[in-house]
Coordinates of C-alpha atoms and ligand atoms in Angstrom, one line a residue:
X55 CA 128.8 75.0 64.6
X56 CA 132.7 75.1 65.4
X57 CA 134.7 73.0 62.5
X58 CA 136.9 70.5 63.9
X59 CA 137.4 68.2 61.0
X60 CA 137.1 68.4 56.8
X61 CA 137.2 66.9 54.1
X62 CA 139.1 67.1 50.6
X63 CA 138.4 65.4 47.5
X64 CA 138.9 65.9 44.0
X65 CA 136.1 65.0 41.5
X66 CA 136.1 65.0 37.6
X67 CA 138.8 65.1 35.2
X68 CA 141.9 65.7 36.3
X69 CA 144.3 68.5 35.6
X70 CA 147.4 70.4 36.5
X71 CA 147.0 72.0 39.8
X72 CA 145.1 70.0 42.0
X73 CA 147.8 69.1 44.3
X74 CA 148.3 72.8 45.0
X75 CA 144.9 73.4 46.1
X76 CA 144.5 70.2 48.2
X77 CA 148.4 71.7 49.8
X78 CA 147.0 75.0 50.2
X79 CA 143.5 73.9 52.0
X80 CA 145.2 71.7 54.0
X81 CA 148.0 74.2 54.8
X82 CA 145.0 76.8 55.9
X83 CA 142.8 74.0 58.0
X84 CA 145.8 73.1 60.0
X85 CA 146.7 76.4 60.7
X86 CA 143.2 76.7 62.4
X87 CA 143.8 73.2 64.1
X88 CA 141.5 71.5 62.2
X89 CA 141.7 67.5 61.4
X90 CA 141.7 67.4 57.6
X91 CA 141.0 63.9 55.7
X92 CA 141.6 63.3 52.1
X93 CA 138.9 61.5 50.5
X94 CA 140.2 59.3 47.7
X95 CA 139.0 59.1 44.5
X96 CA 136.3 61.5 44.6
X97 CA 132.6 60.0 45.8
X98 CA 134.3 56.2 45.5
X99 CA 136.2 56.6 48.2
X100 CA 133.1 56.9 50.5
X101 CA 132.1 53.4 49.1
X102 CA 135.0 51.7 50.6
X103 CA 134.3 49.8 53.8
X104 CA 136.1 51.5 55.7
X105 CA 136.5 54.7 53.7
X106 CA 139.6 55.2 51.8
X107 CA 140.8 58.3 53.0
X108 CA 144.4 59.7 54.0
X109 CA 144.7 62.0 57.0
X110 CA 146.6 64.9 55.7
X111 CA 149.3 66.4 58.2
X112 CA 151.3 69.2 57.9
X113 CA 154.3 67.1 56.7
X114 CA 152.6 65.8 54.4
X115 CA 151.5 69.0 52.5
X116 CA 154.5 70.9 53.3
X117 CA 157.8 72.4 50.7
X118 CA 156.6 73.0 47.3
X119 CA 156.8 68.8 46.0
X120 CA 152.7 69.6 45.8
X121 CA 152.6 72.8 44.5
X122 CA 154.3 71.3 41.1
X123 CA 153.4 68.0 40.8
X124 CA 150.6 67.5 38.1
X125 CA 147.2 65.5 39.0
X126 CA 145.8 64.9 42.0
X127 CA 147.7 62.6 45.1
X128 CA 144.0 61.9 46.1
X129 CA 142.8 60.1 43.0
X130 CA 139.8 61.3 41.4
X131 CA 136.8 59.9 39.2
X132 CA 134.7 61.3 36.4
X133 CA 132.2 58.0 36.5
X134 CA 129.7 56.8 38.5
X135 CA 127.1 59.2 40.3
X136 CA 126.1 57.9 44.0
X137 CA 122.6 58.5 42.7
X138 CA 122.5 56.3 40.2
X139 CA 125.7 54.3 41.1
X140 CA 126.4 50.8 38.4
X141 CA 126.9 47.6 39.9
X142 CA 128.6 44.7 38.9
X143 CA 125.8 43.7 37.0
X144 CA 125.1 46.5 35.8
X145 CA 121.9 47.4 38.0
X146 CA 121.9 50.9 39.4
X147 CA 121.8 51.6 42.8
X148 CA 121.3 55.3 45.0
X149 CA 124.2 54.8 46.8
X150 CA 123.7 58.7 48.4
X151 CA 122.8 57.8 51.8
X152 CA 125.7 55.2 52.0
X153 CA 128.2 58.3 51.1
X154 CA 126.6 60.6 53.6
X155 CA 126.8 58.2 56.6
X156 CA 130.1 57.6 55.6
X157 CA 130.9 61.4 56.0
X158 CA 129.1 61.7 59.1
X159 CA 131.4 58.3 60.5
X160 CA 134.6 60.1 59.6
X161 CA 133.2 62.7 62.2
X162 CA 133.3 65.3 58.9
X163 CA 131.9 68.7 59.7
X164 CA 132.6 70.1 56.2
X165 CA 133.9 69.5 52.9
X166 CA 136.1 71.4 50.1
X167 CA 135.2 69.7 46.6
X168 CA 137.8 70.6 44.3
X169 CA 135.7 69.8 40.9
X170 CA 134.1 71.2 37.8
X171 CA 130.9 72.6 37.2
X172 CA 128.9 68.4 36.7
X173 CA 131.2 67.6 40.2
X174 CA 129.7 70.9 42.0
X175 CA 126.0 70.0 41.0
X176 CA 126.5 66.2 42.1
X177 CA 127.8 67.1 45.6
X178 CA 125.2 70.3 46.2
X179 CA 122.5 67.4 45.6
X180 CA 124.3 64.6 47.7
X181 CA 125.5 67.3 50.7
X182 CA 122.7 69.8 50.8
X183 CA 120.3 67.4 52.0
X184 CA 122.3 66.2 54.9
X185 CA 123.5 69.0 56.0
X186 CA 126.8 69.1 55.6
X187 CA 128.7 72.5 54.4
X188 CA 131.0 72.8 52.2
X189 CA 132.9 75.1 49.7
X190 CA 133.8 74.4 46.1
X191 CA 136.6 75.0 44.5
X192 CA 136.4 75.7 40.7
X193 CA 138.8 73.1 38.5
X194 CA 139.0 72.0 34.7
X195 CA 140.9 72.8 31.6
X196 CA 137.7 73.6 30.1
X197 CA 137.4 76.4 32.2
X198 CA 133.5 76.3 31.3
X199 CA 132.5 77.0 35.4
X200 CA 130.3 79.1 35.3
X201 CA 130.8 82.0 38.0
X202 CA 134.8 82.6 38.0
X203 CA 136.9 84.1 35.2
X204 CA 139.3 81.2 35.2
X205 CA 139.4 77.6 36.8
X206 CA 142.6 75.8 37.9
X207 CA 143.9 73.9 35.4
X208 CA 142.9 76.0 32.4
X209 CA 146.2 78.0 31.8
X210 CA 148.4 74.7 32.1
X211 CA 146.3 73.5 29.0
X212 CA 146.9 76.9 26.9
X213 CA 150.8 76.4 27.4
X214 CA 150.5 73.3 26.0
X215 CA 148.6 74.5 23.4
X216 CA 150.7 77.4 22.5
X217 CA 154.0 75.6 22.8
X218 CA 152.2 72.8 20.4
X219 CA 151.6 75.6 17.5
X220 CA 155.1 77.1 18.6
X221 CA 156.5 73.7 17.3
X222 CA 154.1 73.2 14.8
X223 CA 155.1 76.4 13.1
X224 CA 158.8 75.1 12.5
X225 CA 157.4 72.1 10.4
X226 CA 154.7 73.9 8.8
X227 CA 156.7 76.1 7.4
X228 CA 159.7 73.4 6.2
X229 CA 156.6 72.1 4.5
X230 CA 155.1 74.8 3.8
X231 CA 151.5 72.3 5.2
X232 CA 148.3 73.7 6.6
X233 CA 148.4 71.5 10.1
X234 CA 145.9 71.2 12.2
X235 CA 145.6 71.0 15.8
X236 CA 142.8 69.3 17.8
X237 CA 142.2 70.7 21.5
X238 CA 140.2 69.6 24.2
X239 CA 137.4 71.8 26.0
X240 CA 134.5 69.4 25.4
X241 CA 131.6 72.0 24.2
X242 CA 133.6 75.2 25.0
X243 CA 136.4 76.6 23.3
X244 CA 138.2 78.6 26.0
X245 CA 140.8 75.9 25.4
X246 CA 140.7 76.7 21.7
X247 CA 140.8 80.5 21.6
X248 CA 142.8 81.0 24.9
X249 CA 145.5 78.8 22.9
X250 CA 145.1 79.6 19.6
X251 CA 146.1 83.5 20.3
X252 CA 148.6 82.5 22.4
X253 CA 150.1 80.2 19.7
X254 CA 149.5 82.3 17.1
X255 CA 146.8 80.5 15.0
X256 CA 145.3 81.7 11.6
X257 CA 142.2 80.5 12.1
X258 CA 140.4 78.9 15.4
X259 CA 136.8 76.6 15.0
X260 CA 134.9 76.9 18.3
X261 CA 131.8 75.1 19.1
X262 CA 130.3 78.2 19.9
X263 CA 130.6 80.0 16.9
X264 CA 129.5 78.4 13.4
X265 CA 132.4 77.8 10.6
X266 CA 132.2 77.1 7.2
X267 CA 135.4 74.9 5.8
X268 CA 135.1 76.7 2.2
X269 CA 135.3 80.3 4.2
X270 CA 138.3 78.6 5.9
X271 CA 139.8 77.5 2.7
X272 CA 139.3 80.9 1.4
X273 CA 141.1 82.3 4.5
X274 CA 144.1 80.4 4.1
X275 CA 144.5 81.0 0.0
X276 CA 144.2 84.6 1.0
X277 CA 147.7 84.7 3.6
X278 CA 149.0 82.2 1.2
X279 CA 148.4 84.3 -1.5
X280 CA 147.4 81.2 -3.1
X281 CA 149.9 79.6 -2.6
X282 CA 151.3 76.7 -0.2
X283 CA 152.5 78.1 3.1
X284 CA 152.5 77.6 6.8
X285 CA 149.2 77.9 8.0
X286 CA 148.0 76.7 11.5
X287 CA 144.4 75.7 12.7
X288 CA 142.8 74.8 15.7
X289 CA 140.2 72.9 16.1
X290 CA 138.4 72.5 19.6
X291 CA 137.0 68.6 20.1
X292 CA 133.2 69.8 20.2
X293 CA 132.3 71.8 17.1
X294 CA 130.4 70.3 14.3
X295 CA 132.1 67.8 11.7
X296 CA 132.1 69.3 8.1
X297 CA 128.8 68.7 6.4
X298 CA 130.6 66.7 3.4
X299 CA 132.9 64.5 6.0
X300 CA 132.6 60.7 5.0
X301 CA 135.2 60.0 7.2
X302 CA 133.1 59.3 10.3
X303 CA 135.3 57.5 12.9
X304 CA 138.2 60.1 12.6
X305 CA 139.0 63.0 15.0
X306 CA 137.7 65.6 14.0
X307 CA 140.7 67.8 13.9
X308 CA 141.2 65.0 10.8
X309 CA 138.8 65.8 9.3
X310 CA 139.3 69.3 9.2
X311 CA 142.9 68.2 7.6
X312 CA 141.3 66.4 5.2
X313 CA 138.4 69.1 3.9
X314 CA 141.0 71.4 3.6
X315 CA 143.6 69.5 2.0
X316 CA 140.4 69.1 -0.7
X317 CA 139.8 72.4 -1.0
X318 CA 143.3 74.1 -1.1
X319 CA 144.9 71.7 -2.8
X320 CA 147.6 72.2 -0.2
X321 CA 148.9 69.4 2.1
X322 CA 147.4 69.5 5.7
X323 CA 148.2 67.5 8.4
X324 CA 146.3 67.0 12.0
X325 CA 147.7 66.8 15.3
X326 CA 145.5 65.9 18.5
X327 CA 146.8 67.2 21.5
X328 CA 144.5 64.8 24.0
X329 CA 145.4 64.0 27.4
X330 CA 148.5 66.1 27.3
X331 CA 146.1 69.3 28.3
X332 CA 145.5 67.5 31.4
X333 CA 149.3 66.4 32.3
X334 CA 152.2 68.0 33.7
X335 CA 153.3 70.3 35.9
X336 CA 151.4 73.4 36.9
X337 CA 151.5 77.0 34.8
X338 CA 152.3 79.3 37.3
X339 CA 149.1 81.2 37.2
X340 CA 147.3 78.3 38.0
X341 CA 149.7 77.7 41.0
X342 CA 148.3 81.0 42.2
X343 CA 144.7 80.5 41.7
X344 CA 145.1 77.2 43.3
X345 CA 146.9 78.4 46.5
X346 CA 144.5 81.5 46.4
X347 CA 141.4 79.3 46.0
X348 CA 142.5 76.3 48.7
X349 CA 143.2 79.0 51.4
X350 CA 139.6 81.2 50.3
X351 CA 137.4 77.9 50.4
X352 CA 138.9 77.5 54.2
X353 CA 138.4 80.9 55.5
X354 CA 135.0 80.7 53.6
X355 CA 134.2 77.4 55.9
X356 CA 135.7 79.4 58.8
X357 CA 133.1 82.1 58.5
X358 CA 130.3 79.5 58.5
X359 CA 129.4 79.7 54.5
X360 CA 128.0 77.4 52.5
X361 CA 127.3 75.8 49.2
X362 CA 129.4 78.7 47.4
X363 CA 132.2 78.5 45.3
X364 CA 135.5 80.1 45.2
X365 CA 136.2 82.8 42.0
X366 CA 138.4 85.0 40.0
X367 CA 136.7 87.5 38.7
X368 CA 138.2 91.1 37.3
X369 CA 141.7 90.0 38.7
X370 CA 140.5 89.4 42.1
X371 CA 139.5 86.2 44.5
X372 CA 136.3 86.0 46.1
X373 CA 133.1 83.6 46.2
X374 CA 130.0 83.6 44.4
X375 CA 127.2 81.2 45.3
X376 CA 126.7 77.8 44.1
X377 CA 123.1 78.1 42.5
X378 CA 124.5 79.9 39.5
X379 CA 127.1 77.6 39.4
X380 CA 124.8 74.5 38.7
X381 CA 123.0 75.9 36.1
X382 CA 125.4 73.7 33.4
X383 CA 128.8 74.6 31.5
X384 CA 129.8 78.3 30.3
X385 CA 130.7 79.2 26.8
X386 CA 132.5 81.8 24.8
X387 CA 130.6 84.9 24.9
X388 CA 130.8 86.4 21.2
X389 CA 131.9 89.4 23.6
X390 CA 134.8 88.0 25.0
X391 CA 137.8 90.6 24.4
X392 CA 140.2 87.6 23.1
X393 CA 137.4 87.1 20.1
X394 CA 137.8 90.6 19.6
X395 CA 141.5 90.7 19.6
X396 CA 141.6 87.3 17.4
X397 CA 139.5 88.8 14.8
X398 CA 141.2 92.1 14.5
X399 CA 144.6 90.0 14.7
X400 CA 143.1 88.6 11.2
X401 CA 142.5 85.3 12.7
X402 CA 139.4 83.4 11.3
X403 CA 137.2 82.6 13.9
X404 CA 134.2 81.7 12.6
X405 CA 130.7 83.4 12.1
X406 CA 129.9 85.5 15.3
X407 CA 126.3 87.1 15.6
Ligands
F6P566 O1 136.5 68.0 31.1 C1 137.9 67.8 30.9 C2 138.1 66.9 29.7 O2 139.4 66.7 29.5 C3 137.4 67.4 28.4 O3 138.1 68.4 27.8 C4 137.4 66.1 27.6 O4 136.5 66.1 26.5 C5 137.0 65.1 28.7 O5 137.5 65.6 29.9 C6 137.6 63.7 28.5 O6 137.0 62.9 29.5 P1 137.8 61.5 30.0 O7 138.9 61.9 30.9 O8 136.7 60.8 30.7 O9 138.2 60.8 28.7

């Protein structure tokens, strides 16, 4: 069927980035004298009576005002699934079919659903069904999609991260403090590892790799050379509190401060990065993976595909399909070459089978 008209949304947590791919799809379905429509807010826009969506015109995409501006012009979500979707009171309600006529009102032939790996398995199981193609494009700072080397979104959170322990490594060593830095990732540590060599950290605790605090302590007495010095830690959001904690209630990169503070005897200190990850400007390399993906997942519609998702994968763009996407988050392989090159850097990075 010839593509007149698509849709773009973005759906999930947000992150630097989005605006480029949303400028770059539009750019590409223009070109091809398409209609495009943004769809606000992810799924909640198609809620709206009518729909809250923003036709997107060439003026509107064009100049590079998109390609830098951090988070998403269209609004997105990372609540509410139109499956199950809460009401006022509380009462969940499949609000599927609702969404899908809305699509099919709006005259939409296709869709390209910037999201991460949860946002790619709620909109293959609301647009399969009806019918409607579409093309995802891979986005989080988690970077745990499975199927593409790196998401948008991801790099902009490692420069954060590295210029965190760059700073961090001034007052660490006026102190001469162990300080610890909490990332985000949820249950990855991409985030973590990706950041942590960048930045230059002594020792990195991923969820995907066991760590003992007294192996850590022993770590950090051993480039002290017992004594106190700048040391710097991070801590991903999702690994496992220390088994002694009893301060339940407190980040976990605080507690990590606080076991090793015990067992060194040296002063620590914690830092959590948060929403800062998600906020800013673009890194360039996720500029170009955005502007690579947004103009791949149009051509991809173009060529009639369907329910696949745009990828890097050994330097190069391409598409993979979306049933091994689905399948739930990526982790850290203990193969990964960065574990590799953190461990034979001397970085501690847990116990890795
Ligand atoms: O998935 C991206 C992410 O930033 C995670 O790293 C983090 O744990 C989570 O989203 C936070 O979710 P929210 O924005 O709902 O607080």
């Amino acid at each position: 069927m010839a593509i007149k008209k698509i849709g773009i949304l973005t759906s999930g947590g947000d992150c630097a980035g989005l605006n480029a791919v949303i400028r770059a799809a539009a750019h590409a379905a223009i070109g091809r004298g398409w209609d495009v429509l943004g769809l606000r807010n992810g799924h909640l826009g198609l809620l709206q009576s009518p729909p809250d969506v923003v036709q997107l015109t060439a003026d509107a995409v064009r100049g590079g005002d998109l390609l830098r501006a951090g988070g998403t012009f269209l609004g997105t979500t990372n609540i509410g699934d139109p499956f199950a979707y809460p009401g006022p009171d509380g009462t969940k309600t499949d609000s599927s079919r609702e969404e899908i006529a809305a699509m099919k009102a709006l005259g939409l032939d296709a869709l390209v659903v910037i999201g991460g790996d949860g946002s790619m398995r709620l909109f293959d199981r609301l647009l399969a069904p009806a019918g409607i193609p579409w093309v995802g494009v891979p986005k989080t700072i988690d970077n745990d999609v499975p199927g593409t080397d790196f998401a948008v979104g991801f790099f902009s959170a490692v420069e954060v991260v590295s210029e965190a322990l760059d700073r961090l490594s001034s007052t660490a060593a006026s102190h001469r403090r162990i300080m610890v830095l909490e990332v985000m990732g949820r249950d990855s540590g991409y985030i973590a590892l990706y950041g942590g060599v960048a930045g230059g950290a002594d020792a990195i605790l991923m969820p995907e790799f066991p760590y003992d605090l007294d192996d850590v302590a022993a770590h950090i007495k051993h480039i002290t050379h017992n004594r106190p010095g700048p040391v710097l830690i991070v801590a991903a959001e999702g690994i496992n509190r220390p088994p002694d904690d009893r301060r339940h209630g407190s980040s976990i990169g605080a507690a990590i401060a606080t076991g090793l503070q015990q067992r060194t005897g040296f002063e620590a200190r914690c830092t959590v990065l948060g929403y800062t990850q998600r906020g800013g400007s673009p890194a360039p390399f996720d500029r170009l993976l955005a502007s690579s993906f947004g103009v791949r997942a149009v051509d991809l519609l173009a060529d009639g595909a369907n329910r696949c998702l745009t990828a890097w994968r050994g330097g190069m763009v391409t598409h993979v399909p979306m049933e091994g996407v689905v399948t739930g988050p990526r982790f850290v392989s203990p193969k990964d070459d960065l574990v590799r090159a953190a461990r034979s850097i001397g970085t501690y990075v847990g116990a890795i089978p």
